């Protein structure tokens, strides 16, 4: 996976961190959910799994780029495990919904776990199998090797926190998707 330099700067300066990339519909609520998790150092919303370089929000929403809205998560493994991050992800979405979450429809809203290591792949596949036991419908969440992650425009970063929703660690209040 290739990340822009500005995404990699902070993880390199924060010792003993790992990275993860997840998609679960509109990235605003997903980002806020992960921001609240103790052990998460940084989150960045952006686009991944598409065919074009440096896509814009408008291009991604058109459906022609193939990208999905995603969140890049930097976390301290000593404080939170990848498995625990997957629990946050599964709780944030309907994993049986194909190409949508809630009222948002389109391939850019598909759900996915994009692994960076073989260990993450194994953990993700095991977690997906365990979640499947809870549903009669097939899990639509894709588990694929991470590709290039393009950070979204600045106005999308921490969007819900900018609108006043708490991003403090450990907060459990409901996340309102549009403010």
PDB file of C-alpha atoms in Angstrom:
ATOM      1  CA  UNK A   1       0.000   0.000   0.000  1.00  0.00           C
ATOM      2  CA  UNK A   2       1.222   3.476  -0.812  1.00  0.00           C
ATOM      3  CA  UNK A   3       0.243   6.433   1.319  1.00  0.00           C
ATOM      4  CA  UNK A   4       0.934  10.073   0.665  1.00  0.00           C
ATOM      5  CA  UNK A   5       3.864  11.440   2.676  1.00  0.00           C
ATOM      6  CA  UNK A   6       1.681  13.562   4.946  1.00  0.00           C
ATOM      7  CA  UNK A   7      -0.212  10.470   6.095  1.00  0.00           C
ATOM      8  CA  UNK A   8       3.016   8.671   6.924  1.00  0.00           C
ATOM      9  CA  UNK A   9       4.716  11.542   8.777  1.00  0.00           C
ATOM     10  CA  UNK A  10       2.942  11.144  12.100  1.00  0.00           C
ATOM     11  CA  UNK A  11       3.126   7.325  12.351  1.00  0.00           C
ATOM     12  CA  UNK A  12       6.876   7.476  11.771  1.00  0.00           C
ATOM     13  CA  UNK A  13       7.252   9.863  14.716  1.00  0.00           C
ATOM     14  CA  UNK A  14       4.957   7.901  17.020  1.00  0.00           C
ATOM     15  CA  UNK A  15       6.814   4.781  18.146  1.00  0.00           C
ATOM     16  CA  UNK A  16       5.183   1.367  18.204  1.00  0.00           C
ATOM     17  CA  UNK A  17       2.195   2.194  16.041  1.00  0.00           C
ATOM     18  CA  UNK A  18       0.480   0.181  13.356  1.00  0.00           C
ATOM     19  CA  UNK A  19      -1.841   1.196  10.565  1.00  0.00           C
ATOM     20  CA  UNK A  20      -5.203  -0.082   9.367  1.00  0.00           C
ATOM     21  CA  UNK A  21      -7.622   0.867   6.589  1.00  0.00           C
ATOM     22  CA  UNK A  22     -11.381   0.335   6.896  1.00  0.00           C
ATOM     23  CA  UNK A  23     -14.503   1.298   4.933  1.00  0.00           C
ATOM     24  CA  UNK A  24     -18.072   1.264   6.238  1.00  0.00           C
ATOM     25  CA  UNK A  25     -20.147   3.743   4.278  1.00  0.00           C
ATOM     26  CA  UNK A  26     -19.806   7.493   4.702  1.00  0.00           C
ATOM     27  CA  UNK A  27     -16.368   8.083   6.190  1.00  0.00           C
ATOM     28  CA  UNK A  28     -17.425  10.878   8.555  1.00  0.00           C
ATOM     29  CA  UNK A  29     -19.129   8.635  11.108  1.00  0.00           C
ATOM     30  CA  UNK A  30     -16.527   5.895  10.771  1.00  0.00           C
ATOM     31  CA  UNK A  31     -13.742   8.388  11.462  1.00  0.00           C
ATOM     32  CA  UNK A  32     -15.491   9.735  14.552  1.00  0.00           C
ATOM     33  CA  UNK A  33     -16.074   6.214  15.880  1.00  0.00           C
ATOM     34  CA  UNK A  34     -12.362   5.401  15.591  1.00  0.00           C
ATOM     35  CA  UNK A  35     -11.255   8.808  16.924  1.00  0.00           C
ATOM     36  CA  UNK A  36     -13.046   7.982  20.177  1.00  0.00           C
ATOM     37  CA  UNK A  37     -11.168   4.720  20.709  1.00  0.00           C
ATOM     38  CA  UNK A  38      -8.370   4.804  23.303  1.00  0.00           C
ATOM     39  CA  UNK A  39      -5.141   3.716  21.632  1.00  0.00           C
ATOM     40  CA  UNK A  40      -6.027   5.276  18.282  1.00  0.00           C
ATOM     41  CA  UNK A  41      -3.412   7.932  17.584  1.00  0.00           C
ATOM     42  CA  UNK A  42      -4.686   9.391  14.326  1.00  0.00           C
ATOM     43  CA  UNK A  43      -7.425   8.981  11.743  1.00  0.00           C
ATOM     44  CA  UNK A  44      -7.567  10.283   8.188  1.00  0.00           C
ATOM     45  CA  UNK A  45     -10.519   9.996   5.820  1.00  0.00           C
ATOM     46  CA  UNK A  46      -9.869   9.322   2.175  1.00  0.00           C
ATOM     47  CA  UNK A  47     -10.358   7.125  -0.836  1.00  0.00           C
ATOM     48  CA  UNK A  48      -8.960   3.704  -1.705  1.00  0.00           C
ATOM     49  CA  UNK A  49      -9.421   0.665  -3.950  1.00  0.00           C
ATOM     50  CA  UNK A  50      -9.989   2.766  -7.077  1.00  0.00           C
ATOM     51  CA  UNK A  51      -8.535   3.111 -10.543  1.00  0.00           C
ATOM     52  CA  UNK A  52      -7.487   6.778 -10.616  1.00  0.00           C
ATOM     53  CA  UNK A  53      -4.823   8.820  -8.849  1.00  0.00           C
ATOM     54  CA  UNK A  54      -5.706  11.556  -6.374  1.00  0.00           C
ATOM     55  CA  UNK A  55      -9.485  11.478  -6.890  1.00  0.00           C
ATOM     56  CA  UNK A  56     -11.767  14.256  -5.691  1.00  0.00           C
ATOM     57  CA  UNK A  57     -14.909  13.734  -3.647  1.00  0.00           C
ATOM     58  CA  UNK A  58     -17.043  14.600  -6.661  1.00  0.00           C
ATOM     59  CA  UNK A  59     -15.209  12.057  -8.844  1.00  0.00           C
ATOM     60  CA  UNK A  60     -15.556   9.319  -6.225  1.00  0.00           C
ATOM     61  CA  UNK A  61     -19.276  10.076  -5.776  1.00  0.00           C
ATOM     62  CA  UNK A  62     -19.807   9.794  -9.528  1.00  0.00           C
ATOM     63  CA  UNK A  63     -19.004   6.088  -9.229  1.00  0.00           C
ATOM     64  CA  UNK A  64     -16.571   6.050 -12.152  1.00  0.00           C
ATOM     65  CA  UNK A  65     -13.327   5.890 -10.150  1.00  0.00           C
ATOM     66  CA  UNK A  66     -14.043   2.637  -8.301  1.00  0.00           C
ATOM     67  CA  UNK A  67     -12.891   4.124  -4.987  1.00  0.00           C
ATOM     68  CA  UNK A  68     -14.580   3.603  -1.658  1.00  0.00           C
ATOM     69  CA  UNK A  69     -14.685   6.130   1.168  1.00  0.00           C
ATOM     70  CA  UNK A  70     -12.323   4.814   3.836  1.00  0.00           C
ATOM     71  CA  UNK A  71     -10.541   5.674   7.068  1.00  0.00           C
ATOM     72  CA  UNK A  72      -6.819   5.232   7.631  1.00  0.00           C
ATOM     73  CA  UNK A  73      -6.232   4.482  11.322  1.00  0.00           C
ATOM     74  CA  UNK A  74      -2.931   4.749  13.196  1.00  0.00           C
ATOM     75  CA  UNK A  75      -3.046   2.902  16.503  1.00  0.00           C
ATOM     76  CA  UNK A  76      -0.861   1.702  19.366  1.00  0.00           C
ATOM     77  CA  UNK A  77      -1.044  -2.084  19.407  1.00  0.00           C
ATOM     78  CA  UNK A  78      -0.025  -2.070  23.080  1.00  0.00           C
ATOM     79  CA  UNK A  79      -3.281  -0.208  23.860  1.00  0.00           C
ATOM     80  CA  UNK A  80      -5.736  -1.644  21.321  1.00  0.00           C
ATOM     81  CA  UNK A  81      -5.548  -4.691  19.128  1.00  0.00           C
ATOM     82  CA  UNK A  82      -6.472  -5.021  15.479  1.00  0.00           C
ATOM     83  CA  UNK A  83      -9.218  -7.439  16.577  1.00  0.00           C
ATOM     84  CA  UNK A  84     -10.694  -4.751  18.828  1.00  0.00           C
ATOM     85  CA  UNK A  85     -10.618  -2.252  15.966  1.00  0.00           C
ATOM     86  CA  UNK A  86     -12.565  -4.763  13.880  1.00  0.00           C
ATOM     87  CA  UNK A  87     -15.197  -4.897  16.628  1.00  0.00           C
ATOM     88  CA  UNK A  88     -15.581  -1.121  16.339  1.00  0.00           C
ATOM     89  CA  UNK A  89     -15.930  -1.495  12.572  1.00  0.00           C
ATOM     90  CA  UNK A  90     -18.551  -4.274  12.711  1.00  0.00           C
ATOM     91  CA  UNK A  91     -20.564  -2.265  15.266  1.00  0.00           C
ATOM     92  CA  UNK A  92     -20.519   0.754  12.958  1.00  0.00           C
ATOM     93  CA  UNK A  93     -22.215  -0.825   9.936  1.00  0.00           C
ATOM     94  CA  UNK A  94     -24.556  -3.391   8.460  1.00  0.00           C
ATOM     95  CA  UNK A  95     -22.016  -5.869   7.050  1.00  0.00           C
ATOM     96  CA  UNK A  96     -24.669  -7.513   4.861  1.00  0.00           C
ATOM     97  CA  UNK A  97     -25.385  -4.295   2.916  1.00  0.00           C
ATOM     98  CA  UNK A  98     -23.767  -4.337  -0.517  1.00  0.00           C
ATOM     99  CA  UNK A  99     -22.657  -0.975  -1.895  1.00  0.00           C
ATOM    100  CA  UNK A 100     -24.486   1.063   0.711  1.00  0.00           C
ATOM    101  CA  UNK A 101     -24.845   1.917   4.381  1.00  0.00           C
ATOM    102  CA  UNK A 102     -27.968   3.555   5.721  1.00  0.00           C
ATOM    103  CA  UNK A 103     -29.301   6.075   3.210  1.00  0.00           C
ATOM    104  CA  UNK A 104     -26.030   6.303   1.287  1.00  0.00           C
ATOM    105  CA  UNK A 105     -26.001   4.214  -1.890  1.00  0.00           C
ATOM    106  CA  UNK A 106     -23.223   3.587  -4.396  1.00  0.00           C
ATOM    107  CA  UNK A 107     -20.026   1.597  -4.689  1.00  0.00           C
ATOM    108  CA  UNK A 108     -18.170   4.360  -2.849  1.00  0.00           C
ATOM    109  CA  UNK A 109     -20.113   3.326   0.274  1.00  0.00           C
ATOM    110  CA  UNK A 110     -19.193  -0.369   0.177  1.00  0.00           C
ATOM    111  CA  UNK A 111     -17.654  -1.826   3.293  1.00  0.00           C
ATOM    112  CA  UNK A 112     -14.177  -3.255   3.419  1.00  0.00           C
ATOM    113  CA  UNK A 113     -11.248  -4.346   5.499  1.00  0.00           C
ATOM    114  CA  UNK A 114      -8.033  -3.572   3.629  1.00  0.00           C
ATOM    115  CA  UNK A 115      -5.162  -5.442   5.223  1.00  0.00           C
ATOM    116  CA  UNK A 116      -1.532  -4.315   5.232  1.00  0.00           C
ATOM    117  CA  UNK A 117       0.036  -7.521   6.560  1.00  0.00           C
ATOM    118  CA  UNK A 118      -0.613 -11.242   6.431  1.00  0.00           C
ATOM    119  CA  UNK A 119      -1.378 -11.099  10.149  1.00  0.00           C
ATOM    120  CA  UNK A 120      -4.106  -8.494   9.545  1.00  0.00           C
ATOM    121  CA  UNK A 121      -5.483 -10.637   6.709  1.00  0.00           C
ATOM    122  CA  UNK A 122      -5.751 -13.706   8.951  1.00  0.00           C
ATOM    123  CA  UNK A 123      -7.370 -11.721  11.768  1.00  0.00           C
ATOM    124  CA  UNK A 124      -9.824 -10.048   9.354  1.00  0.00           C
ATOM    125  CA  UNK A 125     -10.889 -13.325   7.741  1.00  0.00           C
ATOM    126  CA  UNK A 126     -11.379 -14.981  11.132  1.00  0.00           C
ATOM    127  CA  UNK A 127     -13.388 -11.990  12.358  1.00  0.00           C
ATOM    128  CA  UNK A 128     -15.542 -11.980   9.214  1.00  0.00           C
ATOM    129  CA  UNK A 129     -16.283 -15.693   9.644  1.00  0.00           C
ATOM    130  CA  UNK A 130     -17.285 -15.132  13.269  1.00  0.00           C
ATOM    131  CA  UNK A 131     -19.572 -12.217  12.333  1.00  0.00           C
ATOM    132  CA  UNK A 132     -21.150 -14.336   9.574  1.00  0.00           C
ATOM    133  CA  UNK A 133     -22.467 -16.681  12.294  1.00  0.00           C
ATOM    134  CA  UNK A 134     -24.707 -13.839  13.528  1.00  0.00           C
ATOM    135  CA  UNK A 135     -26.384 -13.223  10.151  1.00  0.00           C
ATOM    136  CA  UNK A 136     -28.463 -15.327   7.791  1.00  0.00           C
ATOM    137  CA  UNK A 137     -27.584 -13.039   4.866  1.00  0.00           C
ATOM    138  CA  UNK A 138     -24.081 -13.212   3.415  1.00  0.00           C
ATOM    139  CA  UNK A 139     -21.545 -10.683   4.709  1.00  0.00           C
ATOM    140  CA  UNK A 140     -20.834  -8.211   1.900  1.00  0.00           C
ATOM    141  CA  UNK A 141     -17.763  -6.634   3.510  1.00  0.00           C
ATOM    142  CA  UNK A 142     -14.746  -7.198   1.278  1.00  0.00           C
ATOM    143  CA  UNK A 143     -11.400  -8.286   2.741  1.00  0.00           C
ATOM    144  CA  UNK A 144      -8.638  -7.314   0.323  1.00  0.00           C
ATOM    145  CA  UNK A 145      -5.000  -6.208   0.278  1.00  0.00           C
ATOM    146  CA  UNK A 146      -4.755  -2.467   0.861  1.00  0.00           C
ATOM    147  CA  UNK A 147      -4.071  -0.295  -2.154  1.00  0.00           C
ATOM    148  CA  UNK A 148      -3.083   3.339  -2.450  1.00  0.00           C
ATOM    149  CA  UNK A 149      -4.892   5.539   0.085  1.00  0.00           C
ATOM    150  CA  UNK A 150      -5.629   9.080  -1.034  1.00  0.00           C
ATOM    151  CA  UNK A 151      -6.480  11.493   1.823  1.00  0.00           C
ATOM    152  CA  UNK A 152      -9.761  13.309   1.195  1.00  0.00           C
ATOM    153  CA  UNK A 153     -10.044  17.055   0.944  1.00  0.00           C
ATOM    154  CA  UNK A 154      -9.358  19.010   4.146  1.00  0.00           C
ATOM    155  CA  UNK A 155     -13.007  19.924   4.694  1.00  0.00           C
ATOM    156  CA  UNK A 156     -13.819  16.208   5.117  1.00  0.00           C
ATOM    157  CA  UNK A 157     -11.190  15.632   7.811  1.00  0.00           C
ATOM    158  CA  UNK A 158     -12.777  15.372  11.285  1.00  0.00           C
ATOM    159  CA  UNK A 159     -15.977  16.733   9.767  1.00  0.00           C
ATOM    160  CA  UNK A 160     -18.381  15.642  12.513  1.00  0.00           C
ATOM    161  CA  UNK A 161     -16.030  16.812  15.267  1.00  0.00           C
ATOM    162  CA  UNK A 162     -15.911  20.229  13.559  1.00  0.00           C
ATOM    163  CA  UNK A 163     -19.716  20.278  13.796  1.00  0.00           C
ATOM    164  CA  UNK A 164     -19.539  19.790  17.568  1.00  0.00           C
ATOM    165  CA  UNK A 165     -19.749  16.034  18.063  1.00  0.00           C
ATOM    166  CA  UNK A 166     -17.317  14.854  20.712  1.00  0.00           C
ATOM    167  CA  UNK A 167     -14.197  13.058  19.569  1.00  0.00           C
ATOM    168  CA  UNK A 168     -12.882  12.595  23.098  1.00  0.00           C
ATOM    169  CA  UNK A 169     -11.498   9.166  23.934  1.00  0.00           C
ATOM    170  CA  UNK A 170     -14.042   6.813  25.450  1.00  0.00           C
ATOM    171  CA  UNK A 171     -17.137   8.857  24.557  1.00  0.00           C
ATOM    172  CA  UNK A 172     -20.121   6.636  23.730  1.00  0.00           C
ATOM    173  CA  UNK A 173     -22.770   9.140  22.658  1.00  0.00           C
ATOM    174  CA  UNK A 174     -24.591   8.387  19.422  1.00  0.00           C
ATOM    175  CA  UNK A 175     -22.906   9.538  16.247  1.00  0.00           C
ATOM    176  CA  UNK A 176     -25.135  11.722  14.084  1.00  0.00           C
ATOM    177  CA  UNK A 177     -23.984  11.375  10.498  1.00  0.00           C
ATOM    178  CA  UNK A 178     -24.830  14.866   9.296  1.00  0.00           C
ATOM    179  CA  UNK A 179     -24.314  17.092  12.310  1.00  0.00           C
TER     180      UNK A 179
END
